[in-house]
PDB file of C-alpha atoms in Angstrom:
ATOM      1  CA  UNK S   9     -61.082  -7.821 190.870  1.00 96.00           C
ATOM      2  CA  UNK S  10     -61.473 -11.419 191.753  1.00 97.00           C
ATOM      3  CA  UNK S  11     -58.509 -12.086 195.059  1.00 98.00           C
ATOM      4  CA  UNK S  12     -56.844 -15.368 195.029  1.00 98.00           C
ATOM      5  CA  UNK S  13     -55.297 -16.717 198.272  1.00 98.00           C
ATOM      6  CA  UNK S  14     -52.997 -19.132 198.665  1.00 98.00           C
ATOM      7  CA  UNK S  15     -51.871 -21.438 201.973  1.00 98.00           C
ATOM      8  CA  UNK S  16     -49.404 -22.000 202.906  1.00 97.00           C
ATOM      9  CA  UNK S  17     -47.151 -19.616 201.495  1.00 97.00           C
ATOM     10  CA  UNK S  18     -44.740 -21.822 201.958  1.00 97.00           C
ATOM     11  CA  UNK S  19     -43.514 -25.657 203.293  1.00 96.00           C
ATOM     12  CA  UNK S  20     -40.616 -27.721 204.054  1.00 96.00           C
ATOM     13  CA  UNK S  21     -41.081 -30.819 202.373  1.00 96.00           C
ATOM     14  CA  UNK S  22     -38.962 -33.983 201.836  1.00 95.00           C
ATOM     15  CA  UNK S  23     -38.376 -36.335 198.367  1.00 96.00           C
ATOM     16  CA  UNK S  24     -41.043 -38.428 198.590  1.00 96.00           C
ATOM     17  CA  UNK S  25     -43.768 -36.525 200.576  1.00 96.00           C
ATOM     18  CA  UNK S  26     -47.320 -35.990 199.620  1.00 97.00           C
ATOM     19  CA  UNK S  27     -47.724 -31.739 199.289  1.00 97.00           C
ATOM     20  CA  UNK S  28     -51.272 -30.103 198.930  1.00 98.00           C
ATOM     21  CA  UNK S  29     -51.689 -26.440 198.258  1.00 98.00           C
ATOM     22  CA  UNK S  30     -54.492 -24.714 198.313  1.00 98.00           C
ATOM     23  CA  UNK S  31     -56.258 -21.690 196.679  1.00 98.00           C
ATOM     24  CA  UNK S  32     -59.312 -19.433 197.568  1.00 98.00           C
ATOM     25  CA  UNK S  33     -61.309 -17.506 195.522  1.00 98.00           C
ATOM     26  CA  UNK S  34     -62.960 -14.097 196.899  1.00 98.00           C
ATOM     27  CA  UNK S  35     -65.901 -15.252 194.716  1.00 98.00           C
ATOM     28  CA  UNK S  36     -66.803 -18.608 192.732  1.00 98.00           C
ATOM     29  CA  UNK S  37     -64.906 -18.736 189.754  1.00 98.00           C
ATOM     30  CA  UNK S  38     -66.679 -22.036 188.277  1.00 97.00           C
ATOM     31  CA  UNK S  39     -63.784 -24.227 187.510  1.00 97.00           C
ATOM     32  CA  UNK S  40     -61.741 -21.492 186.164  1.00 97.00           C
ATOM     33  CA  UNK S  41     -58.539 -22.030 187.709  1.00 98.00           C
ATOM     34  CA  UNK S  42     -54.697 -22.469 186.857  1.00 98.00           C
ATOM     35  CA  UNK S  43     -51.581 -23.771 188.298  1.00 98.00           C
ATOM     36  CA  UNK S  44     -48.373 -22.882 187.281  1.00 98.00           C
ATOM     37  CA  UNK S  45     -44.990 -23.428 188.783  1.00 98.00           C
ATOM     38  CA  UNK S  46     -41.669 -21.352 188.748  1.00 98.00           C
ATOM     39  CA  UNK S  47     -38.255 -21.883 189.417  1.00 98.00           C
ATOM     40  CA  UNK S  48     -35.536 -19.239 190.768  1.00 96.00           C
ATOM     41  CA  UNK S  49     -34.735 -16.931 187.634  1.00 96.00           C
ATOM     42  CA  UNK S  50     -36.983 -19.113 185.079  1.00 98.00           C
ATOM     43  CA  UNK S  51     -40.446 -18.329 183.687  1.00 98.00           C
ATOM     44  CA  UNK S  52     -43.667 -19.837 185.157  1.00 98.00           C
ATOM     45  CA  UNK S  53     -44.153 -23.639 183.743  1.00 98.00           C
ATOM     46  CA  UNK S  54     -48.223 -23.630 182.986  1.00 97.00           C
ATOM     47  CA  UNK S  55     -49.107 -27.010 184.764  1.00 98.00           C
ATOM     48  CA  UNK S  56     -52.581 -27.636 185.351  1.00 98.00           C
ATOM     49  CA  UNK S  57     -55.923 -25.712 183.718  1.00 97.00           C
ATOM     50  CA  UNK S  58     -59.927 -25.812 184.208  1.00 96.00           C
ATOM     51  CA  UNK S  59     -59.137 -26.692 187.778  1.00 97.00           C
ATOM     52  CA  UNK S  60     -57.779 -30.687 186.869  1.00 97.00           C
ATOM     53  CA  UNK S  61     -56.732 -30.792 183.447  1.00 97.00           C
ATOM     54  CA  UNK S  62     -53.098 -31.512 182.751  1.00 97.00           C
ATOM     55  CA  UNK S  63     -51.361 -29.562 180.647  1.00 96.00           C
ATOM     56  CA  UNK S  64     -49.289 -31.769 178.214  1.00 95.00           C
ATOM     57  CA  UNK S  65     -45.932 -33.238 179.408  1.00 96.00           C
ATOM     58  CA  UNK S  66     -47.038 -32.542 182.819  1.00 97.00           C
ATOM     59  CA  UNK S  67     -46.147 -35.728 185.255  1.00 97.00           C
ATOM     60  CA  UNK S  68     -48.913 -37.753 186.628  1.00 97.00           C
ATOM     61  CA  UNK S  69     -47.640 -37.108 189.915  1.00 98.00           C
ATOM     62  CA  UNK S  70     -49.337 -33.519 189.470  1.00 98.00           C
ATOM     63  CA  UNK S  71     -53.405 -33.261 190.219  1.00 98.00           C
ATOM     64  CA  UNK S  72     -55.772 -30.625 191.000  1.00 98.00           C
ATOM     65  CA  UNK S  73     -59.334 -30.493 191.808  1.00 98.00           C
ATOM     66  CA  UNK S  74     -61.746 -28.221 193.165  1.00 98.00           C
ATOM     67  CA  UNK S  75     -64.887 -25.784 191.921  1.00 98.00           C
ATOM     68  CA  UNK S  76     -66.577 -22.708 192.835  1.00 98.00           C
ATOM     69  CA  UNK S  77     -64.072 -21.038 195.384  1.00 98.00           C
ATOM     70  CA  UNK S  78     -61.247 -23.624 196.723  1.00 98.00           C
ATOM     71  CA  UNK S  79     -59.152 -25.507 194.793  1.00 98.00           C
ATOM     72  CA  UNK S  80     -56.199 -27.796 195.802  1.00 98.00           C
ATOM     73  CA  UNK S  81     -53.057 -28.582 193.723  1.00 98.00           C
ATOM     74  CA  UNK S  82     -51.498 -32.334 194.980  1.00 98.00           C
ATOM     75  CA  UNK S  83     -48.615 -33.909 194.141  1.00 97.00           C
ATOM     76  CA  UNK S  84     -48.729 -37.265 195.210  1.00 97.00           C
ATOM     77  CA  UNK S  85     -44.648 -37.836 195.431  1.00 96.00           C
ATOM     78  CA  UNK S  86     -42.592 -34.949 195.741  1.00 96.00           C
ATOM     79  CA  UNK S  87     -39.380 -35.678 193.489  1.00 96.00           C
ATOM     80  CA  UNK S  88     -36.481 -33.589 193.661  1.00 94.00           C
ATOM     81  CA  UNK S  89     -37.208 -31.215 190.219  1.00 95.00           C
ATOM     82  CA  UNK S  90     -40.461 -30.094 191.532  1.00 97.00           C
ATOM     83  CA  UNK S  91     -39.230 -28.046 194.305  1.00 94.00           C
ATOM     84  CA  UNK S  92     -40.043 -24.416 193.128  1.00 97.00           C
ATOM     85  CA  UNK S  93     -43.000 -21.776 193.846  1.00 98.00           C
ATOM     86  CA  UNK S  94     -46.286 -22.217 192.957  1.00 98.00           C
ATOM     87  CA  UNK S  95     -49.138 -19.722 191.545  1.00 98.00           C
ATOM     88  CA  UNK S  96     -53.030 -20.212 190.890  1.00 98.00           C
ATOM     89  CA  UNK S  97     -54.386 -18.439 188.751  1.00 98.00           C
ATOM     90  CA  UNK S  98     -57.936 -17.373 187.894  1.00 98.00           C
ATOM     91  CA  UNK S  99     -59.314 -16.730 184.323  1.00 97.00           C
ATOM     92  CA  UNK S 100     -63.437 -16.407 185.170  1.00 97.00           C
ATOM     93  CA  UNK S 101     -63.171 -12.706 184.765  1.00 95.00           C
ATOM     94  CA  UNK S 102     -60.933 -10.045 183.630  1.00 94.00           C
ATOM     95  CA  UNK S 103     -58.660  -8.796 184.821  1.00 95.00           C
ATOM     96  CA  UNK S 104     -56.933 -12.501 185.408  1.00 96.00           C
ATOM     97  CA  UNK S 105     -55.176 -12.576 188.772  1.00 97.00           C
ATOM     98  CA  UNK S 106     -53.100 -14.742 190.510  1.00 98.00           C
ATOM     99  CA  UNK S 107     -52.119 -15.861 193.956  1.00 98.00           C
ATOM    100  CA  UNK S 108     -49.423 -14.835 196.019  1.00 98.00           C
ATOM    101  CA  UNK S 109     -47.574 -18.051 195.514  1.00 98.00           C
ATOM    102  CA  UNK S 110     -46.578 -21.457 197.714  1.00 98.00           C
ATOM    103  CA  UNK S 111     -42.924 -22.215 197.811  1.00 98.00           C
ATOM    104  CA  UNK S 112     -42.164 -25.865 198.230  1.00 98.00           C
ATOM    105  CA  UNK S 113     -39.045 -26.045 199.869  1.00 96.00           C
ATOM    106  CA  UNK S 114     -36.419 -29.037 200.831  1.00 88.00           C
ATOM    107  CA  UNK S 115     -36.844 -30.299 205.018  1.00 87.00           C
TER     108      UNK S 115
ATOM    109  CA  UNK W  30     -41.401 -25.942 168.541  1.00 96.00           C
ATOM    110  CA  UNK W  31     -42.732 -22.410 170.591  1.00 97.00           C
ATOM    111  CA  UNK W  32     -40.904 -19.860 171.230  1.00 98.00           C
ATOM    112  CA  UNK W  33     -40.728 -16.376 172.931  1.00 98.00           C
ATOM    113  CA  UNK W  34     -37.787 -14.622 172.818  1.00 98.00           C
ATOM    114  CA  UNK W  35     -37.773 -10.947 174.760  1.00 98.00           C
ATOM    115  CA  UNK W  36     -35.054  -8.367 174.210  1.00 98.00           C
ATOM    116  CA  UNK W  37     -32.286  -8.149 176.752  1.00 98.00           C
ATOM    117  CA  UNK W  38     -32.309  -6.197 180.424  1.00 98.00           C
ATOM    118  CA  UNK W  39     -32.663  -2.429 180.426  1.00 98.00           C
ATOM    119  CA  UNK W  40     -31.614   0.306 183.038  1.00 98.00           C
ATOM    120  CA  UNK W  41     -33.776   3.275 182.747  1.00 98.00           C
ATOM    121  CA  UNK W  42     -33.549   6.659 185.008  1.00 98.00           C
ATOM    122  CA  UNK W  43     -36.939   7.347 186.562  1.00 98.00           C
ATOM    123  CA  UNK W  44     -39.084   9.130 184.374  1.00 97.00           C
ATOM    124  CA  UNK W  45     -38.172   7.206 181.087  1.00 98.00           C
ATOM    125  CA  UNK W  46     -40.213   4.823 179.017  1.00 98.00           C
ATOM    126  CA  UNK W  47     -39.217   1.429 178.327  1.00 98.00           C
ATOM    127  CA  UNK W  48     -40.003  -0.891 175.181  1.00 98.00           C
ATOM    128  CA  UNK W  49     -39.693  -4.762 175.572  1.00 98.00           C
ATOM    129  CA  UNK W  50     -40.012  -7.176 172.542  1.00 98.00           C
ATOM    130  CA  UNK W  51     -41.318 -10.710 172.023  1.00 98.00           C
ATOM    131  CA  UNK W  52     -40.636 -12.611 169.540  1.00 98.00           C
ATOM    132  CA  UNK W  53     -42.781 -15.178 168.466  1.00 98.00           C
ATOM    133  CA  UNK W  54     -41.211 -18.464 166.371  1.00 97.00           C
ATOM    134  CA  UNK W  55     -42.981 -22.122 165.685  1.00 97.00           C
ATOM    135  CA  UNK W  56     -46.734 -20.999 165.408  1.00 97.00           C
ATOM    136  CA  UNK W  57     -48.834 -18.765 163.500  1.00 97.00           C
ATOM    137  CA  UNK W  58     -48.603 -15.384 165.612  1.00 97.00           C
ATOM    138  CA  UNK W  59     -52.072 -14.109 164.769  1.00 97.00           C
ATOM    139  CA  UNK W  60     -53.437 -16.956 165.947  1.00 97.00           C
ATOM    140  CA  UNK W  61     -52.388 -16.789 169.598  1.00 97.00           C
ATOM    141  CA  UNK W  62     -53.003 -13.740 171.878  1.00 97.00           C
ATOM    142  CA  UNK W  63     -49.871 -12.385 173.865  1.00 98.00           C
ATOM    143  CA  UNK W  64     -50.017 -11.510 177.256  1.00 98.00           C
ATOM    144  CA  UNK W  65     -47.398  -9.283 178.862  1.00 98.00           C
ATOM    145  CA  UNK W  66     -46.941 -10.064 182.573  1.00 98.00           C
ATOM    146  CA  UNK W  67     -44.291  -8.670 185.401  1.00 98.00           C
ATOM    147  CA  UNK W  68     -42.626  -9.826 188.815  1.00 98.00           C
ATOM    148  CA  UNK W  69     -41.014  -7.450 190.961  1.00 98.00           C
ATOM    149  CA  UNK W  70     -38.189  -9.166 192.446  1.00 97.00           C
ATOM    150  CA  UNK W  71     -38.774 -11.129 195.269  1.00 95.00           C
ATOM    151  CA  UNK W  72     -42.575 -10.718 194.790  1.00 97.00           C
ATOM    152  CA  UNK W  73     -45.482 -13.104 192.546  1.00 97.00           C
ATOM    153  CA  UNK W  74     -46.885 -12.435 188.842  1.00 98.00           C
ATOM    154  CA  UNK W  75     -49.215  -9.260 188.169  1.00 97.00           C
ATOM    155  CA  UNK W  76     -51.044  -9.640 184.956  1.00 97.00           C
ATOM    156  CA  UNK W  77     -50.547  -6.272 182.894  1.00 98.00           C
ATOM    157  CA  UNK W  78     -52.780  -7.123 180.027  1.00 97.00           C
ATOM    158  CA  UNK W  79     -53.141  -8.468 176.550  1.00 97.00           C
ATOM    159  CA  UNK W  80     -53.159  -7.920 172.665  1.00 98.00           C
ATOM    160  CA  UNK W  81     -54.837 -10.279 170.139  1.00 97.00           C
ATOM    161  CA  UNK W  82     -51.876  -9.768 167.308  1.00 97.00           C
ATOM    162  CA  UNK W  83     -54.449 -10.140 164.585  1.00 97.00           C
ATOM    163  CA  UNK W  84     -56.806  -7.099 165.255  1.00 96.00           C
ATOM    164  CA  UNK W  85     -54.555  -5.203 167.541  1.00 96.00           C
ATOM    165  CA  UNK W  86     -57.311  -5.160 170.559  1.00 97.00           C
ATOM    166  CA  UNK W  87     -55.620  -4.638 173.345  1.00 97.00           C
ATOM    167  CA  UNK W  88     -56.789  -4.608 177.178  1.00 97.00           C
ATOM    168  CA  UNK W  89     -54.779  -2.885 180.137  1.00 97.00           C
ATOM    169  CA  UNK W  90     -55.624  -3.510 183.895  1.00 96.00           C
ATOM    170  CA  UNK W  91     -56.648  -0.230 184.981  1.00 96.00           C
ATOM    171  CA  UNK W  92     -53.616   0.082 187.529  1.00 95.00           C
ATOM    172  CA  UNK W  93     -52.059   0.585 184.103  1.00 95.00           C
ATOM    173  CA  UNK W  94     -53.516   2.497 181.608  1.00 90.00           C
ATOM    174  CA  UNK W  95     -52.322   5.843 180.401  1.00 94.00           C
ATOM    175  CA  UNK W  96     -48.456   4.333 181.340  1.00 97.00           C
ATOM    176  CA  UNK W  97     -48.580   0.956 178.799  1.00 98.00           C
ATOM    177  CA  UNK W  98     -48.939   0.668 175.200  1.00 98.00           C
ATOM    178  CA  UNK W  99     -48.887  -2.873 173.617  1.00 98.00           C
ATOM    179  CA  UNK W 100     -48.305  -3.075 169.988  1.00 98.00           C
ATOM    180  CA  UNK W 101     -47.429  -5.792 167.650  1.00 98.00           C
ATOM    181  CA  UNK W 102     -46.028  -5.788 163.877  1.00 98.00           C
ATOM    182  CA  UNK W 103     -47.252  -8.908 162.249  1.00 97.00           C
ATOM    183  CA  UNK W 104     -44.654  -8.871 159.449  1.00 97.00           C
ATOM    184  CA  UNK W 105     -41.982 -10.097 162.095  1.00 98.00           C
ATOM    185  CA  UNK W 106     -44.207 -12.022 164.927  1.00 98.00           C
ATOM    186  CA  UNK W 107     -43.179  -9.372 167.347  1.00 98.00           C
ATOM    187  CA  UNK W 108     -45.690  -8.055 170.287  1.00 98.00           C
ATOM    188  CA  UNK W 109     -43.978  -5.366 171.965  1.00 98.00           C
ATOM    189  CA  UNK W 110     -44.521  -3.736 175.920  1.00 98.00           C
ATOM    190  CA  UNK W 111     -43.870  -0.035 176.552  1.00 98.00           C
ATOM    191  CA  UNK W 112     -44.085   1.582 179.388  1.00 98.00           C
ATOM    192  CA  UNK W 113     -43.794   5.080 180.239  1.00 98.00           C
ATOM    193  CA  UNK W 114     -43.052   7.550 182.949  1.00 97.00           C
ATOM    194  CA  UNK W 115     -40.914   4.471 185.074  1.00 98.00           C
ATOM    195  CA  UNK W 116     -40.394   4.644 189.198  1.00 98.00           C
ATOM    196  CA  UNK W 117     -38.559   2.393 191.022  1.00 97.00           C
ATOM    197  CA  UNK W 118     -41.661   0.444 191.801  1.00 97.00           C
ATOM    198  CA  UNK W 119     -41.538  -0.366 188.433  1.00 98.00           C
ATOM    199  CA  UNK W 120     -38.567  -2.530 188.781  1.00 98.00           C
ATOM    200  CA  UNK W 121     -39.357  -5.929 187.639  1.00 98.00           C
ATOM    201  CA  UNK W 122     -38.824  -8.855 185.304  1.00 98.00           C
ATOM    202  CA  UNK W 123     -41.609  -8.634 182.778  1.00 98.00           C
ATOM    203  CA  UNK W 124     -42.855 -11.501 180.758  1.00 98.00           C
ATOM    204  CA  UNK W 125     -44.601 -12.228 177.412  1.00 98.00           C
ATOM    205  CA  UNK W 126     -46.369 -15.154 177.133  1.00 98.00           C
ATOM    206  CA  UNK W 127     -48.912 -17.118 174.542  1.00 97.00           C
ATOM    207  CA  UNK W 128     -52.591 -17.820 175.707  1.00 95.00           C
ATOM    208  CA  UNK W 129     -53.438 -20.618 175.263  1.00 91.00           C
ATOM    209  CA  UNK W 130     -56.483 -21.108 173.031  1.00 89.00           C
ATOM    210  CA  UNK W 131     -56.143 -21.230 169.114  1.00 88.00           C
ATOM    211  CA  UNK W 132     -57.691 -18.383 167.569  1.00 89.00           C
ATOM    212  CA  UNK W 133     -60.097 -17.477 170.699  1.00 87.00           C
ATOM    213  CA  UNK W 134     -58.938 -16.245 174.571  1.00 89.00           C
ATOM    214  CA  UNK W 135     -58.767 -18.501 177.266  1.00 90.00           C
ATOM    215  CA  UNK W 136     -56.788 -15.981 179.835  1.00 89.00           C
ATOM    216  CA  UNK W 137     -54.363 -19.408 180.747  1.00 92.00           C
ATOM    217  CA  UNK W 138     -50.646 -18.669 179.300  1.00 94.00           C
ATOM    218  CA  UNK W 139     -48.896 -21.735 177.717  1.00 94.00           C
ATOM    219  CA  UNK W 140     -46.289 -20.777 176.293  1.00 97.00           C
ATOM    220  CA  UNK W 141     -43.851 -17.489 178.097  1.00 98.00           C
ATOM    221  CA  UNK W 142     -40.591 -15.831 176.975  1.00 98.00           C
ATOM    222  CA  UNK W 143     -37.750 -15.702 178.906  1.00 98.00           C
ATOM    223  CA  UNK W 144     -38.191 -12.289 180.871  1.00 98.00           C
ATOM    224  CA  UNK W 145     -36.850  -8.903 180.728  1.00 98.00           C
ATOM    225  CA  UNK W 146     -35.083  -7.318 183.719  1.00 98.00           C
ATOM    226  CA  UNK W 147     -36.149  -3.733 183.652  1.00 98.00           C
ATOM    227  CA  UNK W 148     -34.433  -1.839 186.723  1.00 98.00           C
ATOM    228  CA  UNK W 149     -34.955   1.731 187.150  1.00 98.00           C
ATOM    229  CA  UNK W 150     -32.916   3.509 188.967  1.00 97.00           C
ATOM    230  CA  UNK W 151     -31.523   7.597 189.365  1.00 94.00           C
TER     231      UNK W 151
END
């Protein structure tokens, strides 16, 4: 199975900062890569797909980029509603795995 | 508009089987795979596996198999999760959710339901 690895696993962040998370592949995964995000006690919101593609109703403010093995989720200005835990996710080979998460937490 | 709707929070002994189901509204079910994910509390998502609800293929991770059966009746957009022979390790919210391709597998999940709390405890 494919490991993904995320850093940090987590940061203190204020309103307005610019947060980048990455994610490692154990092997290139082409541009096969998700982001999702999760709140406390809510399902995972699927964000970003194919490594930069926006999922619809998605904020600008949300961007990803990457190929092969890393990959980096940015959000440019960090607004109050996106603090929450964050997951890639692979889909280049089954089974699908994810990372261990990045919570984005208030300073 | 989408929707998943699971069945409500279970408390099994260990031992026991569990059944979960999602409920599908707002889109043609067969269309749409269903993937059943879980979180053990405190912990991130583990992908269980999937069911395409128009043939009934179904794929288990291996850590699985023999313990999880996914099934699906078509005549009331349900996919349902059962798994058997429960430990405590087993505790966990588990998740349906919709992949996200139209009539073909993509592995992404759009769409989820709410959860299910399964705790199992003696």
């Amino acid at each position: 199975d494919i490991q993904m690895t995320q850093s940090p696993s987590s940061l203190s962040v204020s309103v307005g900062d610019r947060v980048t998370i990455t994610c490692r592949a154990s092997e290139s995964i082409s541009r096969y890569l998700n982001w999702y995000q999760q709140k406390p006690g809510k399902a995972p919101k699927f964000l970003i797909y194919t490594a930069s593609s926006l999922q619809t109703g998605v904020p600008s403010r949300f961007s990803g980029s990457g190929s092969g093995t890393d990959f980096t989720l940015t959000i440019s200005s960090l607004q109050p509603e996106d603090f929450a835990t964050y997951y890639c996710q692979q889909t280049y080979s089954t089974p699908q795995t994810f990372g261990q998460g990045t919570k984005v937490e208030i300073k | 508009q989408v929707q998943l709707v699971q069945s409500g929070a279970e408390v099994k002994k260990p031992g026991a089987s569990v059944k979960v189901s999602c409920k599908a509204s707002g889109y043609t079910f067969t269309a749409y795979y269903i993937h059943w994910v879980r979180q053990a509390p405190g912990q991130g998502l583990e992908w269980m596996g999937r069911i395409n609800p128009s043939t009934g293929d179904r794929y288990y991770i291996q850590k699985f198999q023999g313990r999880v059966t996914m099934t699906r009746d078509t005549s009331i957009s349900t996919a349902y999760m059962e798994l058997s022979s429960l430990t405590s390790d087993d505790t966990a919210v588990y998740y349906c959710a919709r992949d996200f391709l139209f009539e073909g597998y993509s592995g992404s999940e759009d769409y989820w339901g709410q959860g299910t709390l399964v705790t199992v405890s003696s």
